[in-house]
Coordinates of C-alpha atoms and ligand atoms in Angstrom, one line a residue:
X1 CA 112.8 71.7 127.7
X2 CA 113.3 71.1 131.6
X3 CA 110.0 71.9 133.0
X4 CA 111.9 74.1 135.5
X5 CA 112.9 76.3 133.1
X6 CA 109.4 77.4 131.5
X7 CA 108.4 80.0 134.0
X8 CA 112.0 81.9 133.1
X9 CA 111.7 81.0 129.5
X10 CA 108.1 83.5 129.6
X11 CA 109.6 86.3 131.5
X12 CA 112.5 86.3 129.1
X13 CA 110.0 86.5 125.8
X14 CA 108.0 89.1 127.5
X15 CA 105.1 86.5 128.6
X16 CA 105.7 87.4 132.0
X17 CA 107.6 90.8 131.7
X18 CA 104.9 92.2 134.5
X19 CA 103.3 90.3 137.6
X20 CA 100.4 89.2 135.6
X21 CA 96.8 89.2 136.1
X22 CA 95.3 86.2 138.5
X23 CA 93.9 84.0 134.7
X24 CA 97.5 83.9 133.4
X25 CA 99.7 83.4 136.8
X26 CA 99.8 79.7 136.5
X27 CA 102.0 79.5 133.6
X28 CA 103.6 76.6 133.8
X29 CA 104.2 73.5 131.7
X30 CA 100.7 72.5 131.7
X31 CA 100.1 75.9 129.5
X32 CA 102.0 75.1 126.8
X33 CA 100.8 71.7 126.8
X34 CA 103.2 70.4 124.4
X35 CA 102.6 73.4 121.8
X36 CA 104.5 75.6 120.1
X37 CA 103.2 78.7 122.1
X38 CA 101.4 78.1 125.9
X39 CA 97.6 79.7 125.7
X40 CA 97.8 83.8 127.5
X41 CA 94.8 85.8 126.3
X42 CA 95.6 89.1 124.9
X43 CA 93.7 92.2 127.4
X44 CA 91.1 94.0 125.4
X45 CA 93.2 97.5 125.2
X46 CA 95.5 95.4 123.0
X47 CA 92.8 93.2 120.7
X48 CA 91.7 97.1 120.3
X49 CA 94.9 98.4 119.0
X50 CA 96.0 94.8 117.0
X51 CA 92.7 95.7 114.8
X52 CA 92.9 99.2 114.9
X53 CA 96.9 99.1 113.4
X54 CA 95.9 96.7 111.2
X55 CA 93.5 98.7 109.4
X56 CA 90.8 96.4 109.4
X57 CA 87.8 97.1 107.1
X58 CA 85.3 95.6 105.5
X59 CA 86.1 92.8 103.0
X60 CA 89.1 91.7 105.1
X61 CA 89.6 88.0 105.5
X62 CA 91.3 87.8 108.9
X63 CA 92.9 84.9 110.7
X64 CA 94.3 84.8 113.7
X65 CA 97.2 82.4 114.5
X66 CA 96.4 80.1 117.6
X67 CA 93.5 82.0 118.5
X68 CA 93.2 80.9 122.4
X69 CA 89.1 81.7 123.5
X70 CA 88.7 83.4 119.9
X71 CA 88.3 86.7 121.3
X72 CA 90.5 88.8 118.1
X73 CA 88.1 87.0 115.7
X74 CA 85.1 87.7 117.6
X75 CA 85.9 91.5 118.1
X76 CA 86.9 91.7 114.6
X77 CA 83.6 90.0 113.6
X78 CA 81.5 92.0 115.8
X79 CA 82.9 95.3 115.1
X80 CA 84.3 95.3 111.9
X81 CA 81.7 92.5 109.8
X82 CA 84.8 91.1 108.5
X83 CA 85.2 87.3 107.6
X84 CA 87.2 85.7 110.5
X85 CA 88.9 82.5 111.3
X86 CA 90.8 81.4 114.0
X87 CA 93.2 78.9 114.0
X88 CA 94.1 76.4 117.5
X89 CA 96.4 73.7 118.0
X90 CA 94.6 73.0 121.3
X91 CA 90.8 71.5 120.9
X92 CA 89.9 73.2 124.3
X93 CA 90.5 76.4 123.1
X94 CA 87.8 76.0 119.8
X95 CA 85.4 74.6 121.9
X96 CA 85.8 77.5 123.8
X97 CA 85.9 80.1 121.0
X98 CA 83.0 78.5 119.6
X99 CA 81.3 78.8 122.5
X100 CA 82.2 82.1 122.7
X101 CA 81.1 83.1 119.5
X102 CA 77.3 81.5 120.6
X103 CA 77.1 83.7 123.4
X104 CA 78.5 86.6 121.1
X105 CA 75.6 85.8 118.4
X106 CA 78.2 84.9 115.8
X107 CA 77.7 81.5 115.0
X108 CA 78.0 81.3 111.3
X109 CA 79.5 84.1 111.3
X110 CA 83.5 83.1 112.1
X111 CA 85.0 80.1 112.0
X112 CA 87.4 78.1 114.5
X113 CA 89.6 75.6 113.0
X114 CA 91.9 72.8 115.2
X115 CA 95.2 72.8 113.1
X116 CA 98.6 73.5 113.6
X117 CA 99.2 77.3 112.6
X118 CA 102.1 75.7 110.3
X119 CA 100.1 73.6 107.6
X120 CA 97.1 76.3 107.9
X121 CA 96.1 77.8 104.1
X122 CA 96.6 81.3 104.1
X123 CA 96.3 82.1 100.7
X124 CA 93.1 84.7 101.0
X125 CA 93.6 86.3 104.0
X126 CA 93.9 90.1 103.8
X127 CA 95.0 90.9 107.7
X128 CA 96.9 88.0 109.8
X129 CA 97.1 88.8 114.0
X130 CA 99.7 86.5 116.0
X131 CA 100.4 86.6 119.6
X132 CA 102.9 83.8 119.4
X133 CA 106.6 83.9 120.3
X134 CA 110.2 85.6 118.6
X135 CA 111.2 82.3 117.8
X136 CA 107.5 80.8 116.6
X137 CA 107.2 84.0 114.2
X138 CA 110.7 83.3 112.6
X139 CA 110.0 79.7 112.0
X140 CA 106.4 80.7 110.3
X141 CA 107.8 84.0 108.4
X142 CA 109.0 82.0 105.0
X143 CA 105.5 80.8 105.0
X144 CA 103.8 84.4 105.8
X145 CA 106.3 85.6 103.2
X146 CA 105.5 82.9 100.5
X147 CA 102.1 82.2 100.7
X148 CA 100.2 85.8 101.7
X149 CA 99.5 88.7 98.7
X150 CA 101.3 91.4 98.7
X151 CA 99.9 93.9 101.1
X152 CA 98.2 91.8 103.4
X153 CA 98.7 93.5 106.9
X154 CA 100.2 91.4 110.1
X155 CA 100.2 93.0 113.4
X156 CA 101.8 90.9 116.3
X157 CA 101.4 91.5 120.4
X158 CA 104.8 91.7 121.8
X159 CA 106.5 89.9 119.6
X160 CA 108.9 90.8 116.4
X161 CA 110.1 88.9 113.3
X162 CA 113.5 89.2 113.2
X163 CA 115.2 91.4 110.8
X164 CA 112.1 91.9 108.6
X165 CA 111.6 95.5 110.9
X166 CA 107.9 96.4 111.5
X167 CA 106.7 99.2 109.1
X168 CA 105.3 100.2 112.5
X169 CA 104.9 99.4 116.7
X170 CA 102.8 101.2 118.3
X171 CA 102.6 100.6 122.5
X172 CA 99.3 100.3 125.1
X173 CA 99.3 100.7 128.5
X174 CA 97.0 97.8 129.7
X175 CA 95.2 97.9 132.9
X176 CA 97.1 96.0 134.4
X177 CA 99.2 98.8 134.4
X178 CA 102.0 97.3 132.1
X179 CA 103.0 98.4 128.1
X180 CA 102.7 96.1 125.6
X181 CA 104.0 96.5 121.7
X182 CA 101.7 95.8 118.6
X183 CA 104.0 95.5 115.9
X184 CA 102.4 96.3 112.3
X185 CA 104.1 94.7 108.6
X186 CA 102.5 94.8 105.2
X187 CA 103.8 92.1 103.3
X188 CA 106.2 93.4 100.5
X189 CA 105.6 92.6 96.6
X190 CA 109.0 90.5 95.4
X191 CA 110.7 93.0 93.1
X192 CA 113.9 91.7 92.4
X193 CA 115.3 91.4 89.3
X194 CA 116.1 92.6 85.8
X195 CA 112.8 95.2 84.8
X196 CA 113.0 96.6 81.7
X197 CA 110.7 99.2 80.1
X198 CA 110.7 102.5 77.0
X199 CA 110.1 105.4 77.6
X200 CA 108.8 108.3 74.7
X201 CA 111.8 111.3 75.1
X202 CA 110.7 113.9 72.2
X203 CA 111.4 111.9 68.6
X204 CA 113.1 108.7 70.2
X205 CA 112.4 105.9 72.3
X206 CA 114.6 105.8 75.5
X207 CA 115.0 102.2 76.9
X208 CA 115.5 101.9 80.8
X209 CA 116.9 98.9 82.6
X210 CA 116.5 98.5 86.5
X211 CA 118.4 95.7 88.9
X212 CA 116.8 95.4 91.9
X213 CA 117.6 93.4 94.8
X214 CA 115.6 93.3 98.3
X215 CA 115.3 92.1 102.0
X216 CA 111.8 92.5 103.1
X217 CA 110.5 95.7 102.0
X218 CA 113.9 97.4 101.9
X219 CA 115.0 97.6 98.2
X220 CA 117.9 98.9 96.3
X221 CA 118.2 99.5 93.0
X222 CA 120.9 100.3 90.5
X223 CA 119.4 101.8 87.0
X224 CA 120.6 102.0 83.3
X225 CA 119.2 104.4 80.3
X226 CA 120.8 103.1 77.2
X227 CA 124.2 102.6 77.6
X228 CA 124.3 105.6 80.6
X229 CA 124.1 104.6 84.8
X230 CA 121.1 105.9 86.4
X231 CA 120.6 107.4 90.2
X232 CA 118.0 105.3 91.9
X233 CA 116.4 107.2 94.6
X234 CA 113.8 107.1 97.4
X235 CA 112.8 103.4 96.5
X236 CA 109.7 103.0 98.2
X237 CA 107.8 99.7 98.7
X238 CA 104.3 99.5 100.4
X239 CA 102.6 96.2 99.6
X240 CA 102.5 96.4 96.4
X241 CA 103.1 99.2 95.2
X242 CA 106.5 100.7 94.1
X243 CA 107.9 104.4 94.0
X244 CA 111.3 105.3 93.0
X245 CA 113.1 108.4 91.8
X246 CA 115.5 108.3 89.0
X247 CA 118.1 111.4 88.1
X248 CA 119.4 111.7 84.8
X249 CA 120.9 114.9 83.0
X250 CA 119.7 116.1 80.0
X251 CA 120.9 119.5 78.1
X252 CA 123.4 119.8 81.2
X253 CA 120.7 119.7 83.4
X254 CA 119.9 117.5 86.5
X255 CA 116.2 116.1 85.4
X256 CA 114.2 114.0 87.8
X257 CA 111.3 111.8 87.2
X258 CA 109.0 110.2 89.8
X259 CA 108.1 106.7 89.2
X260 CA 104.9 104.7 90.9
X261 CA 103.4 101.6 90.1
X262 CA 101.3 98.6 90.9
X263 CA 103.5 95.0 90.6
X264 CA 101.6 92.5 89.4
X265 CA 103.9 89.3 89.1
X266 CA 106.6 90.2 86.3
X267 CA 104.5 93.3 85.5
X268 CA 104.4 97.3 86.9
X269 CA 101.4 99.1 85.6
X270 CA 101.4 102.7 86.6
X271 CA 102.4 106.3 85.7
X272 CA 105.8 108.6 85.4
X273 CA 106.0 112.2 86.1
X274 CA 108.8 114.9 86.7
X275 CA 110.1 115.6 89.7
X276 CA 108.7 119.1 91.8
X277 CA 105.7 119.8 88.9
X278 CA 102.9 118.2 90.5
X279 CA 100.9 119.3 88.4
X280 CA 102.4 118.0 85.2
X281 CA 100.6 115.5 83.1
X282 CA 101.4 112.0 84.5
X283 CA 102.3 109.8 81.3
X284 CA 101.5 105.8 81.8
X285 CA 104.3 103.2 82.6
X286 CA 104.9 100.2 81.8
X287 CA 107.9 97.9 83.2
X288 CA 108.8 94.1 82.7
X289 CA 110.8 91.5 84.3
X290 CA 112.4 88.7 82.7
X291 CA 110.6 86.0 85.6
X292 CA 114.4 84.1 85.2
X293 CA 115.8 87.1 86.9
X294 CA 113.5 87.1 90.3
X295 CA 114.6 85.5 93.7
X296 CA 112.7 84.2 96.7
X297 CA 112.3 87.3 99.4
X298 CA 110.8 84.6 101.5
X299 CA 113.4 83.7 104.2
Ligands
LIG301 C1 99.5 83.3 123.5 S1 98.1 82.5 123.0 C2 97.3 83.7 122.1 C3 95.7 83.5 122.1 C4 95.0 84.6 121.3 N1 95.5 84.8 119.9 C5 95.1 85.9 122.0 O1 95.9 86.8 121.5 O2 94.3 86.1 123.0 C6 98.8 81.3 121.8 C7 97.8 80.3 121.3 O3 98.5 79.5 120.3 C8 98.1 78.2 120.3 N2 99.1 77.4 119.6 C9 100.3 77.0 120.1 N3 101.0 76.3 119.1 C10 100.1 76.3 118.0 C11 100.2 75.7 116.7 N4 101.4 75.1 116.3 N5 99.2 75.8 115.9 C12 98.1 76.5 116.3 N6 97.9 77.0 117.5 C13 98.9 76.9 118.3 C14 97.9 77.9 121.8 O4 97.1 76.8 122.0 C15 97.4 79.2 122.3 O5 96.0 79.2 122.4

């Protein structure tokens, strides 16, 4: 990219959206150093609200994604005793975070890796921050979407992920006097497919048969009882856990049953009850996909 253009480049992704504080007004080619993102430190009021969307709790593994001075990590250590790491390209910025973390008592405590964000294991994080760029986050999402469990939270300052919508943004006024977005998304469970599953009805067996095709954590479903077309209604997926409604009529009447379960791989582990009688006896369910039937969601 022509040097010239950097300084419009940040204003268009929001970088620069604001005349910014004196430590980030030099943002020229030298701060992206040949990186994917340039180093701008995140103001406190935001690091506050990242965590604070995020859930974070004890037992999280958190990492953050080109972690600059290490300052997410440390306030997540500090506050919240949770395992963190942070993840830099640029070998300035660890020495800094680790330096950082000394004079914050942590050593031991977090951990600073230099590594591209790219080829970075993610497998046992629980709670991912990023203050990278539109364009950074698209390129890393397949990876996000592929290699984190079900339910592990992202939040992102400022920037989005395409057309996998936030679950929620919430915005902080800074004092610098400007608004930034944290932008909050659990990572869905893949549910696509052919599940399959019986259900008791009085002195026979009923066997059920849902299709289910995603994007993200929007799902739509299409359901079958015997040889009769089911409605599939308020198809819910958090993580991993999945809540539908299906409608069927029996004895001439309209009948609806509330479905919710834990996916597991090829497996959904939890209870059915009917619709608007809370109080009736939950019965266990038990659903299974034939694996051949599944398709990536990670994209
Ligand atoms: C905008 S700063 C965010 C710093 C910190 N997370 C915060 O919010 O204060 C982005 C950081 O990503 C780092 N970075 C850029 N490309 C990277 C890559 N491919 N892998 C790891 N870190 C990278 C930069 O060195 C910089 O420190």
């Amino acid at each position: 990219m022509h040097k010239g253009l950097i300084p419009v480049v940040l204003v268009l992704t929001g970088f620069l959206a604001v005349p910014p504080p004196a430590a980030v007004q030099d943002l020229t080619w030298q701060s992206f150093k040949g990186y994917d993102v340039p180093y701008v430190p995140t103001p406190t009021e935001v690091v506050d609200e990242m965590l604070h969307l995020a859930g974070v709790k004890a037992g999280d593994v958190l990492y953050d994604l080109g972690c600059g001075d290490g300052r997410i990590v440390i306030a997540a250590a500090k506050r919240y005793g949770v395992k963190a790491v942070g993840i830099d390209i640029d070998p300035l910025r660890i020495q800094e975070s680790n330096a950082n973390a000394a004079a914050a008592g942590l050593t031991g405590k977090v951990r600073f890796i230099q590594q591209d964000l790219f080829e970075t294991d993610l497998r046992d994080a629980t709670v991912i921050t990023m203050y990278l760029l539109t364009s950074v986050n698209l390129r890393l999402r397949p990876k996000l979407l592929a290699d984190l469990k079900p339910g592990t939270r992202l939040v992102s300052h400022s920037f989005e992920m395409g057309e996998w919508r936030p679950d929620k943004t919430s915005l902080v006024t800074t004092s610098f006097g400007d608004e930034r977005d944290v932008h909050f998304w659990i990572v869905p469970a893949n549910v696509t497919g052919r599940w399959e599953w019986d259900l008791a009805g009085g002195d026979r067996s009923i066997h059920c048969v849902l299709e289910a095709a995603q994007e993200f954590q929007d799902v739509t479903a299409a359901g079958k009882e015997g040889d009769w077309p089911l409605a599939v209604g308020d198809i819910r997926l958090t993580g991993d856990v999945l809540s539908f409604r299906i409608d069927t009529e029996a004895d001439g009447k309209m009948v609806s049953t509330l479905y919710e379960g834990r996916v597991a791989g090829d497996r959904i582990a939890g209870t059915v009850r009917p619709a608007g009688a809370a109080k009736a006896a939950a019965v266990a369910w038990k659903a299974s996909r034939d694996p051949r039937t599944a398709v990536s969601i990670a994209k």
